[in-house]
Structures are given as structure tokens and as C-alpha cells.
């Protein structure tokens, strides 16, 4: 069984989930362990809850890997957990994962955003910093903005609470002349990069190409079953 935990990151992705791959809502604590118990052989972790409920545990990721489950992470909490658990066999995918793995970004707030509920397709309602960085770097690389403008916009974006972070709010808060803010706003509308969607689409391809069987043999490390981890089974 193949399955993917995703929500807002896939909202703008140009991807179609093939028959045979389950798409589940963003993961919360215990969801990966439950998927393992249900027989999942391949799991893709993209989005997960972190504020309204406890986030996915590292321990349940390690449990999945110890059971031979092929586990991929990208785009959002999946990229963060993949960077943290790569040494145990979790596979990270995409530019956001690479930035976490290289230490270029560290804060989980880099991928945080506000989104609509499941009934509205988890549509993003704010802009994550990883998308903002990707968009501004494209504009800088194309000579459309300079480093002074880049730093002013990144500074403004970083100062805004993630639920309120939109391009409109960023441009309003940036310490730049009004004509520059207007021009940059037009550039963003034409050249915005949704790095989360790009990475999430890459994860979908990786999950669907992976063999739908668990890895044979024990890992080079030993998973420690603790009483606290065992409580997960009674909390669902």
C-alpha cells in the first residue's frame, strides 16, 4: 500500500494521484504509526498539523523505518522531518528538504502557513517563507531586483506572523519607496514560485515509482520500544 499525507502543499501542484495511491489529510501525531499498522509499505509525508494538535513524532517515523517502510518527505513538515531523520533512512526530496539538510534554513516557521479546511481543498491563505525566498531569488537572479530590495522584502516577510504573511502585507511592510513596491508587486504576480507545490509533486512521483514492498532486513540501528511510544496505540 502506498499513501501520501498532504494538504495545502499539493493545492497548486500540477500532479494527478494515480489509482492505487491513497491521498490522506495532513498528518498528526500517531498517523504514521497507524499507517504502518494498516500495512503501508510506502509513505510520503508532505503536510502535517503542528498547532491545533501534536505534530508527527520522530519516534513514529523511526518505527516505520525499522519496519522496512519506505518513507519520503518533502515540501513542508515532510522536508523538515526528512532532514532530521535522513541518517536513519528517511528519504528527503526537493529544494526545501535540501535547504534544511544543508542548514541554510532551520526554523519550522519557514514552511508554516494558514490554509482553508479540507472541504475547500486546503487552499493556502498565507505565504510560507520558503516560497517567498524562492520567488525573490528568481527575481534577483534575473536582475529584476537588487540585493537591497531582497533584504528589505525578506526582513519584512520574516517580521510578519505566518498566518498574516501575504505578499500584500510584505510589500506594505517593506521599507522601500512606493514606486519600487508597486513594480515588485507586479513582478511577483508574474513570477511567483510555489516551491512547496514543486517539491510535493516530486514526492508524489517518487512514492508512485517506489516498489510497493517493505525493505527486507533490519536497519543498522535498533528501534527502542518505549512505554510512551506504546501509548500511541491507545490514543487514536
PDB file of C-alpha atoms in Angstrom:
ATOM      1  CA  UNK A   1       0.000   0.000   0.000  1.00  0.00           C
ATOM      2  CA  UNK A   2       1.228   3.469  -0.924  1.00  0.00           C
ATOM      3  CA  UNK A   3      -0.093   6.591   0.747  1.00  0.00           C
ATOM      4  CA  UNK A   4       0.676  10.301   0.953  1.00  0.00           C
ATOM      5  CA  UNK A   5      -0.153  12.774   3.729  1.00  0.00           C
ATOM      6  CA  UNK A   6      -0.726  16.131   2.061  1.00  0.00           C
ATOM      7  CA  UNK A   7      -2.964  19.165   2.011  1.00  0.00           C
ATOM      8  CA  UNK A   8      -2.053  22.781   1.159  1.00  0.00           C
ATOM      9  CA  UNK A   9       1.284  21.952  -0.469  1.00  0.00           C
ATOM     10  CA  UNK A  10      -0.465  19.927  -3.163  1.00  0.00           C
ATOM     11  CA  UNK A  11      -3.158  22.552  -3.722  1.00  0.00           C
ATOM     12  CA  UNK A  12      -1.258  24.281  -6.522  1.00  0.00           C
ATOM     13  CA  UNK A  13       0.715  21.287  -7.737  1.00  0.00           C
ATOM     14  CA  UNK A  14       0.348  20.089 -11.315  1.00  0.00           C
ATOM     15  CA  UNK A  15       0.015  16.441 -10.368  1.00  0.00           C
ATOM     16  CA  UNK A  16      -2.510  13.649 -10.542  1.00  0.00           C
ATOM     17  CA  UNK A  17      -2.558  10.941  -7.914  1.00  0.00           C
ATOM     18  CA  UNK A  18      -2.693   7.572  -9.623  1.00  0.00           C
ATOM     19  CA  UNK A  19      -5.160   4.910  -8.692  1.00  0.00           C
ATOM     20  CA  UNK A  20      -3.659   2.711  -6.012  1.00  0.00           C
ATOM     21  CA  UNK A  21      -2.011   5.559  -4.108  1.00  0.00           C
ATOM     22  CA  UNK A  22      -4.028   6.861  -1.181  1.00  0.00           C
ATOM     23  CA  UNK A  23      -4.110  10.594  -0.504  1.00  0.00           C
ATOM     24  CA  UNK A  24      -4.721  11.340   3.148  1.00  0.00           C
ATOM     25  CA  UNK A  25      -5.106  14.641   5.033  1.00  0.00           C
ATOM     26  CA  UNK A  26      -2.114  16.321   6.690  1.00  0.00           C
ATOM     27  CA  UNK A  27      -0.591  14.040   9.307  1.00  0.00           C
ATOM     28  CA  UNK A  28      -0.868  14.456  13.053  1.00  0.00           C
ATOM     29  CA  UNK A  29       0.747  12.553  15.902  1.00  0.00           C
ATOM     30  CA  UNK A  30       0.092   8.847  15.517  1.00  0.00           C
ATOM     31  CA  UNK A  31      -0.969   8.875  11.867  1.00  0.00           C
ATOM     32  CA  UNK A  32       2.248   7.360  10.553  1.00  0.00           C
ATOM     33  CA  UNK A  33       2.225   4.624  13.171  1.00  0.00           C
ATOM     34  CA  UNK A  34      -1.402   3.854  12.267  1.00  0.00           C
ATOM     35  CA  UNK A  35      -0.494   3.686   8.565  1.00  0.00           C
ATOM     36  CA  UNK A  36       2.275   1.213   9.346  1.00  0.00           C
ATOM     37  CA  UNK A  37      -0.156  -0.940  11.318  1.00  0.00           C
ATOM     38  CA  UNK A  38      -2.605  -0.802   8.404  1.00  0.00           C
ATOM     39  CA  UNK A  39       0.047  -2.270   6.120  1.00  0.00           C
ATOM     40  CA  UNK A  40       1.545   0.725   4.325  1.00  0.00           C
ATOM     41  CA  UNK A  41       4.765  -0.128   2.502  1.00  0.00           C
ATOM     42  CA  UNK A  42       5.477   3.337   1.075  1.00  0.00           C
ATOM     43  CA  UNK A  43       4.613   6.583   2.858  1.00  0.00           C
ATOM     44  CA  UNK A  44       5.029  10.127   1.594  1.00  0.00           C
ATOM     45  CA  UNK A  45       4.922  12.851   4.258  1.00  0.00           C
ATOM     46  CA  UNK A  46       4.271  16.332   2.915  1.00  0.00           C
ATOM     47  CA  UNK A  47       1.978  18.293   5.215  1.00  0.00           C
ATOM     48  CA  UNK A  48       1.213  17.889   8.892  1.00  0.00           C
ATOM     49  CA  UNK A  49      -0.560  19.643  11.723  1.00  0.00           C
ATOM     50  CA  UNK A  50       1.544  21.340  14.379  1.00  0.00           C
ATOM     51  CA  UNK A  51      -0.511  23.908  16.250  1.00  0.00           C
ATOM     52  CA  UNK A  52      -4.032  22.592  16.793  1.00  0.00           C
ATOM     53  CA  UNK A  53      -2.769  19.089  17.567  1.00  0.00           C
ATOM     54  CA  UNK A  54       0.525  17.377  18.309  1.00  0.00           C
ATOM     55  CA  UNK A  55       2.818  17.062  15.300  1.00  0.00           C
ATOM     56  CA  UNK A  56       4.142  13.838  13.801  1.00  0.00           C
ATOM     57  CA  UNK A  57       6.644  12.270  16.181  1.00  0.00           C
ATOM     58  CA  UNK A  58      10.171  11.438  15.157  1.00  0.00           C
ATOM     59  CA  UNK A  59       9.675   8.216  17.099  1.00  0.00           C
ATOM     60  CA  UNK A  60       6.875   7.000  14.845  1.00  0.00           C
ATOM     61  CA  UNK A  61       9.000   7.795  11.801  1.00  0.00           C
ATOM     62  CA  UNK A  62      11.809   5.698  13.253  1.00  0.00           C
ATOM     63  CA  UNK A  63       9.316   2.930  13.969  1.00  0.00           C
ATOM     64  CA  UNK A  64       8.160   2.963  10.332  1.00  0.00           C
ATOM     65  CA  UNK A  65      11.729   2.840   9.073  1.00  0.00           C
ATOM     66  CA  UNK A  66      12.575  -0.018  11.456  1.00  0.00           C
ATOM     67  CA  UNK A  67       9.668  -1.953   9.933  1.00  0.00           C
ATOM     68  CA  UNK A  68      11.119  -1.551   6.444  1.00  0.00           C
ATOM     69  CA  UNK A  69       8.654   1.086   5.279  1.00  0.00           C
ATOM     70  CA  UNK A  70       9.964   3.326   2.503  1.00  0.00           C
ATOM     71  CA  UNK A  71       9.402   6.826   3.868  1.00  0.00           C
ATOM     72  CA  UNK A  72       9.724  10.017   1.808  1.00  0.00           C
ATOM     73  CA  UNK A  73       9.466  13.635   2.979  1.00  0.00           C
ATOM     74  CA  UNK A  74       9.172  16.922   1.110  1.00  0.00           C
ATOM     75  CA  UNK A  75       7.801  20.461   0.913  1.00  0.00           C
ATOM     76  CA  UNK A  76       6.639  21.118   4.465  1.00  0.00           C
ATOM     77  CA  UNK A  77       6.946  19.187   7.723  1.00  0.00           C
ATOM     78  CA  UNK A  78       7.922  16.267   5.487  1.00  0.00           C
ATOM     79  CA  UNK A  79      11.063  18.116   4.405  1.00  0.00           C
ATOM     80  CA  UNK A  80      11.877  19.064   7.990  1.00  0.00           C
ATOM     81  CA  UNK A  81      11.417  15.532   9.331  1.00  0.00           C
ATOM     82  CA  UNK A  82      13.385  14.069   6.402  1.00  0.00           C
ATOM     83  CA  UNK A  83      16.346  16.318   7.207  1.00  0.00           C
ATOM     84  CA  UNK A  84      16.157  15.294  10.856  1.00  0.00           C
ATOM     85  CA  UNK A  85      15.765  11.551  10.125  1.00  0.00           C
ATOM     86  CA  UNK A  86      17.886  11.149   6.996  1.00  0.00           C
ATOM     87  CA  UNK A  87      20.567   9.316   8.962  1.00  0.00           C
ATOM     88  CA  UNK A  88      18.020   6.627   9.823  1.00  0.00           C
ATOM     89  CA  UNK A  89      16.854   6.066   6.250  1.00  0.00           C
ATOM     90  CA  UNK A  90      14.132   8.617   5.544  1.00  0.00           C
ATOM     91  CA  UNK A  91      14.447   9.999   2.017  1.00  0.00           C
ATOM     92  CA  UNK A  92      14.156  13.744   1.509  1.00  0.00           C
ATOM     93  CA  UNK A  93      13.091  15.241  -1.812  1.00  0.00           C
ATOM     94  CA  UNK A  94      13.203  18.730  -3.277  1.00  0.00           C
ATOM     95  CA  UNK A  95      14.794  22.123  -2.739  1.00  0.00           C
ATOM     96  CA  UNK A  96      13.153  22.745   0.644  1.00  0.00           C
ATOM     97  CA  UNK A  97      14.484  19.480   2.036  1.00  0.00           C
ATOM     98  CA  UNK A  98      17.935  20.280   0.636  1.00  0.00           C
ATOM     99  CA  UNK A  99      17.891  23.693   2.325  1.00  0.00           C
ATOM    100  CA  UNK A 100      17.021  22.126   5.691  1.00  0.00           C
ATOM    101  CA  UNK A 101      19.584  19.358   5.249  1.00  0.00           C
ATOM    102  CA  UNK A 102      22.322  21.876   4.404  1.00  0.00           C
ATOM    103  CA  UNK A 103      21.433  24.121   7.335  1.00  0.00           C
ATOM    104  CA  UNK A 104      20.501  27.014   5.055  1.00  0.00           C
ATOM    105  CA  UNK A 105      17.171  27.183   6.872  1.00  0.00           C
ATOM    106  CA  UNK A 106      16.401  25.747  10.307  1.00  0.00           C
ATOM    107  CA  UNK A 107      13.144  27.166  11.670  1.00  0.00           C
ATOM    108  CA  UNK A 108       9.942  25.185  11.127  1.00  0.00           C
ATOM    109  CA  UNK A 109       8.259  28.567  10.618  1.00  0.00           C
ATOM    110  CA  UNK A 110       9.855  28.617   7.164  1.00  0.00           C
ATOM    111  CA  UNK A 111       7.157  26.228   5.906  1.00  0.00           C
ATOM    112  CA  UNK A 112       4.245  27.300   8.123  1.00  0.00           C
ATOM    113  CA  UNK A 113       1.119  28.748   6.533  1.00  0.00           C
ATOM    114  CA  UNK A 114      -2.577  29.287   7.161  1.00  0.00           C
ATOM    115  CA  UNK A 115      -4.889  27.214   4.983  1.00  0.00           C
ATOM    116  CA  UNK A 116      -8.554  26.533   4.350  1.00  0.00           C
ATOM    117  CA  UNK A 117     -10.241  23.376   5.694  1.00  0.00           C
ATOM    118  CA  UNK A 118     -10.451  20.057   3.884  1.00  0.00           C
ATOM    119  CA  UNK A 119     -13.837  20.971   2.409  1.00  0.00           C
ATOM    120  CA  UNK A 120     -12.160  23.817   0.495  1.00  0.00           C
ATOM    121  CA  UNK A 121      -9.201  21.772  -0.669  1.00  0.00           C
ATOM    122  CA  UNK A 122      -6.764  23.085   1.955  1.00  0.00           C
ATOM    123  CA  UNK A 123      -6.271  26.219  -0.158  1.00  0.00           C
ATOM    124  CA  UNK A 124      -3.314  28.273   1.192  1.00  0.00           C
ATOM    125  CA  UNK A 125      -4.389  31.562   2.767  1.00  0.00           C
ATOM    126  CA  UNK A 126      -0.910  32.869   3.579  1.00  0.00           C
ATOM    127  CA  UNK A 127       2.520  32.611   2.013  1.00  0.00           C
ATOM    128  CA  UNK A 128       5.308  30.467   3.536  1.00  0.00           C
ATOM    129  CA  UNK A 129       8.800  31.876   3.734  1.00  0.00           C
ATOM    130  CA  UNK A 130      10.218  29.116   1.542  1.00  0.00           C
ATOM    131  CA  UNK A 131       8.045  30.298  -1.365  1.00  0.00           C
ATOM    132  CA  UNK A 132       8.962  33.908  -0.705  1.00  0.00           C
ATOM    133  CA  UNK A 133      12.678  33.112  -0.746  1.00  0.00           C
ATOM    134  CA  UNK A 134      12.377  31.122  -3.974  1.00  0.00           C
ATOM    135  CA  UNK A 135      10.444  33.904  -5.700  1.00  0.00           C
ATOM    136  CA  UNK A 136      12.813  36.667  -4.604  1.00  0.00           C
ATOM    137  CA  UNK A 137      15.866  34.637  -5.575  1.00  0.00           C
ATOM    138  CA  UNK A 138      14.397  34.169  -9.052  1.00  0.00           C
ATOM    139  CA  UNK A 139      13.840  37.929  -9.355  1.00  0.00           C
ATOM    140  CA  UNK A 140      17.349  38.648  -8.065  1.00  0.00           C
ATOM    141  CA  UNK A 141      18.904  36.113 -10.429  1.00  0.00           C
ATOM    142  CA  UNK A 142      17.058  37.705 -13.335  1.00  0.00           C
ATOM    143  CA  UNK A 143      18.309  41.167 -12.430  1.00  0.00           C
ATOM    144  CA  UNK A 144      14.770  42.345 -11.699  1.00  0.00           C
ATOM    145  CA  UNK A 145      15.503  43.325  -8.093  1.00  0.00           C
ATOM    146  CA  UNK A 146      18.751  44.156  -6.315  1.00  0.00           C
ATOM    147  CA  UNK A 147      20.164  42.878  -3.033  1.00  0.00           C
ATOM    148  CA  UNK A 148      18.927  45.942  -1.127  1.00  0.00           C
ATOM    149  CA  UNK A 149      15.365  45.210  -2.201  1.00  0.00           C
ATOM    150  CA  UNK A 150      15.773  41.497  -1.498  1.00  0.00           C
ATOM    151  CA  UNK A 151      16.894  42.137   2.071  1.00  0.00           C
ATOM    152  CA  UNK A 152      14.110  44.657   2.684  1.00  0.00           C
ATOM    153  CA  UNK A 153      11.466  42.197   1.474  1.00  0.00           C
ATOM    154  CA  UNK A 154      12.889  39.221   3.373  1.00  0.00           C
ATOM    155  CA  UNK A 155      13.133  41.317   6.513  1.00  0.00           C
ATOM    156  CA  UNK A 156       9.514  42.376   6.170  1.00  0.00           C
ATOM    157  CA  UNK A 157       8.370  38.810   5.472  1.00  0.00           C
ATOM    158  CA  UNK A 158      10.217  37.419   8.481  1.00  0.00           C
ATOM    159  CA  UNK A 159       8.657  40.003  10.786  1.00  0.00           C
ATOM    160  CA  UNK A 160       5.082  39.048   9.912  1.00  0.00           C
ATOM    161  CA  UNK A 161       3.262  36.252  11.776  1.00  0.00           C
ATOM    162  CA  UNK A 162       2.859  33.264   9.474  1.00  0.00           C
ATOM    163  CA  UNK A 163      -0.949  33.392   9.453  1.00  0.00           C
ATOM    164  CA  UNK A 164      -0.857  37.007   8.274  1.00  0.00           C
ATOM    165  CA  UNK A 165       2.050  36.709   5.852  1.00  0.00           C
ATOM    166  CA  UNK A 166       0.840  37.576   2.346  1.00  0.00           C
ATOM    167  CA  UNK A 167       2.581  39.363  -0.490  1.00  0.00           C
ATOM    168  CA  UNK A 168       0.291  42.342   0.076  1.00  0.00           C
ATOM    169  CA  UNK A 169       1.352  42.521   3.719  1.00  0.00           C
ATOM    170  CA  UNK A 170       5.025  42.040   2.857  1.00  0.00           C
ATOM    171  CA  UNK A 171       5.054  44.818   0.286  1.00  0.00           C
ATOM    172  CA  UNK A 172       3.217  47.139   2.650  1.00  0.00           C
ATOM    173  CA  UNK A 173       5.730  46.477   5.440  1.00  0.00           C
ATOM    174  CA  UNK A 174       8.891  46.629   3.323  1.00  0.00           C
ATOM    175  CA  UNK A 175      10.974  49.766   3.776  1.00  0.00           C
ATOM    176  CA  UNK A 176      11.088  50.637   0.108  1.00  0.00           C
ATOM    177  CA  UNK A 177       9.849  53.596  -1.951  1.00  0.00           C
ATOM    178  CA  UNK A 178       6.235  53.286  -3.083  1.00  0.00           C
ATOM    179  CA  UNK A 179       7.109  53.032  -6.782  1.00  0.00           C
ATOM    180  CA  UNK A 180       9.511  50.143  -6.095  1.00  0.00           C
ATOM    181  CA  UNK A 181       6.872  48.296  -4.078  1.00  0.00           C
ATOM    182  CA  UNK A 182       4.346  48.657  -6.889  1.00  0.00           C
ATOM    183  CA  UNK A 183       6.815  47.425  -9.506  1.00  0.00           C
ATOM    184  CA  UNK A 184       7.911  44.462  -7.393  1.00  0.00           C
ATOM    185  CA  UNK A 185       4.302  43.540  -6.717  1.00  0.00           C
ATOM    186  CA  UNK A 186       3.711  43.281 -10.457  1.00  0.00           C
ATOM    187  CA  UNK A 187       6.841  41.148 -10.851  1.00  0.00           C
ATOM    188  CA  UNK A 188       5.689  38.789  -8.094  1.00  0.00           C
ATOM    189  CA  UNK A 189       2.298  38.329  -9.730  1.00  0.00           C
ATOM    190  CA  UNK A 190       4.045  37.231 -12.927  1.00  0.00           C
ATOM    191  CA  UNK A 191       6.942  35.269 -11.463  1.00  0.00           C
ATOM    192  CA  UNK A 192       5.814  33.824  -8.106  1.00  0.00           C
ATOM    193  CA  UNK A 193       7.282  30.391  -7.346  1.00  0.00           C
ATOM    194  CA  UNK A 194       5.333  27.842  -5.343  1.00  0.00           C
ATOM    195  CA  UNK A 195       8.304  25.790  -4.186  1.00  0.00           C
ATOM    196  CA  UNK A 196       6.116  23.760  -1.885  1.00  0.00           C
ATOM    197  CA  UNK A 197       3.949  22.602  -4.793  1.00  0.00           C
ATOM    198  CA  UNK A 198       7.005  21.810  -6.895  1.00  0.00           C
ATOM    199  CA  UNK A 199       8.539  19.664  -4.160  1.00  0.00           C
ATOM    200  CA  UNK A 200       5.238  17.997  -3.281  1.00  0.00           C
ATOM    201  CA  UNK A 201       4.762  16.965  -6.906  1.00  0.00           C
ATOM    202  CA  UNK A 202       8.257  15.459  -6.924  1.00  0.00           C
ATOM    203  CA  UNK A 203       7.396  13.443  -3.816  1.00  0.00           C
ATOM    204  CA  UNK A 204       4.246  12.083  -5.449  1.00  0.00           C
ATOM    205  CA  UNK A 205       6.329  10.829  -8.370  1.00  0.00           C
ATOM    206  CA  UNK A 206       8.853   9.229  -6.022  1.00  0.00           C
ATOM    207  CA  UNK A 207       6.169   7.459  -3.984  1.00  0.00           C
ATOM    208  CA  UNK A 208       4.464   6.111  -7.088  1.00  0.00           C
ATOM    209  CA  UNK A 209       7.743   4.859  -8.533  1.00  0.00           C
ATOM    210  CA  UNK A 210       8.821   3.103  -5.328  1.00  0.00           C
ATOM    211  CA  UNK A 211       8.354  -0.645  -5.053  1.00  0.00           C
ATOM    212  CA  UNK A 212       5.215  -1.394  -3.056  1.00  0.00           C
ATOM    213  CA  UNK A 213       7.012  -3.756  -0.690  1.00  0.00           C
ATOM    214  CA  UNK A 214       8.828  -3.245   2.574  1.00  0.00           C
ATOM    215  CA  UNK A 215      12.597  -3.371   2.696  1.00  0.00           C
ATOM    216  CA  UNK A 216      13.992  -6.700   3.827  1.00  0.00           C
ATOM    217  CA  UNK A 217      16.424  -6.979   6.701  1.00  0.00           C
ATOM    218  CA  UNK A 218      16.891  -4.980   9.850  1.00  0.00           C
ATOM    219  CA  UNK A 219      18.415  -1.479   9.742  1.00  0.00           C
ATOM    220  CA  UNK A 220      21.883  -0.819  11.098  1.00  0.00           C
ATOM    221  CA  UNK A 221      20.342   0.670  14.236  1.00  0.00           C
ATOM    222  CA  UNK A 222      17.884  -0.720  16.786  1.00  0.00           C
ATOM    223  CA  UNK A 223      14.469   0.785  17.420  1.00  0.00           C
ATOM    224  CA  UNK A 224      13.699   1.119  21.120  1.00  0.00           C
ATOM    225  CA  UNK A 225      10.082   0.396  22.043  1.00  0.00           C
ATOM    226  CA  UNK A 226       9.186   2.604  24.982  1.00  0.00           C
ATOM    227  CA  UNK A 227       6.053   2.676  27.127  1.00  0.00           C
ATOM    228  CA  UNK A 228       5.410   6.247  25.998  1.00  0.00           C
ATOM    229  CA  UNK A 229       5.547   5.200  22.354  1.00  0.00           C
ATOM    230  CA  UNK A 230       3.273   2.275  23.143  1.00  0.00           C
ATOM    231  CA  UNK A 231       0.658   4.727  24.419  1.00  0.00           C
ATOM    232  CA  UNK A 232       0.201   5.997  20.857  1.00  0.00           C
ATOM    233  CA  UNK A 233      -1.824   2.891  20.061  1.00  0.00           C
ATOM    234  CA  UNK A 234      -4.391   3.766  22.744  1.00  0.00           C
ATOM    235  CA  UNK A 235      -4.652   7.457  21.823  1.00  0.00           C
ATOM    236  CA  UNK A 236      -6.300   7.038  18.416  1.00  0.00           C
TER     237      UNK A 236
END
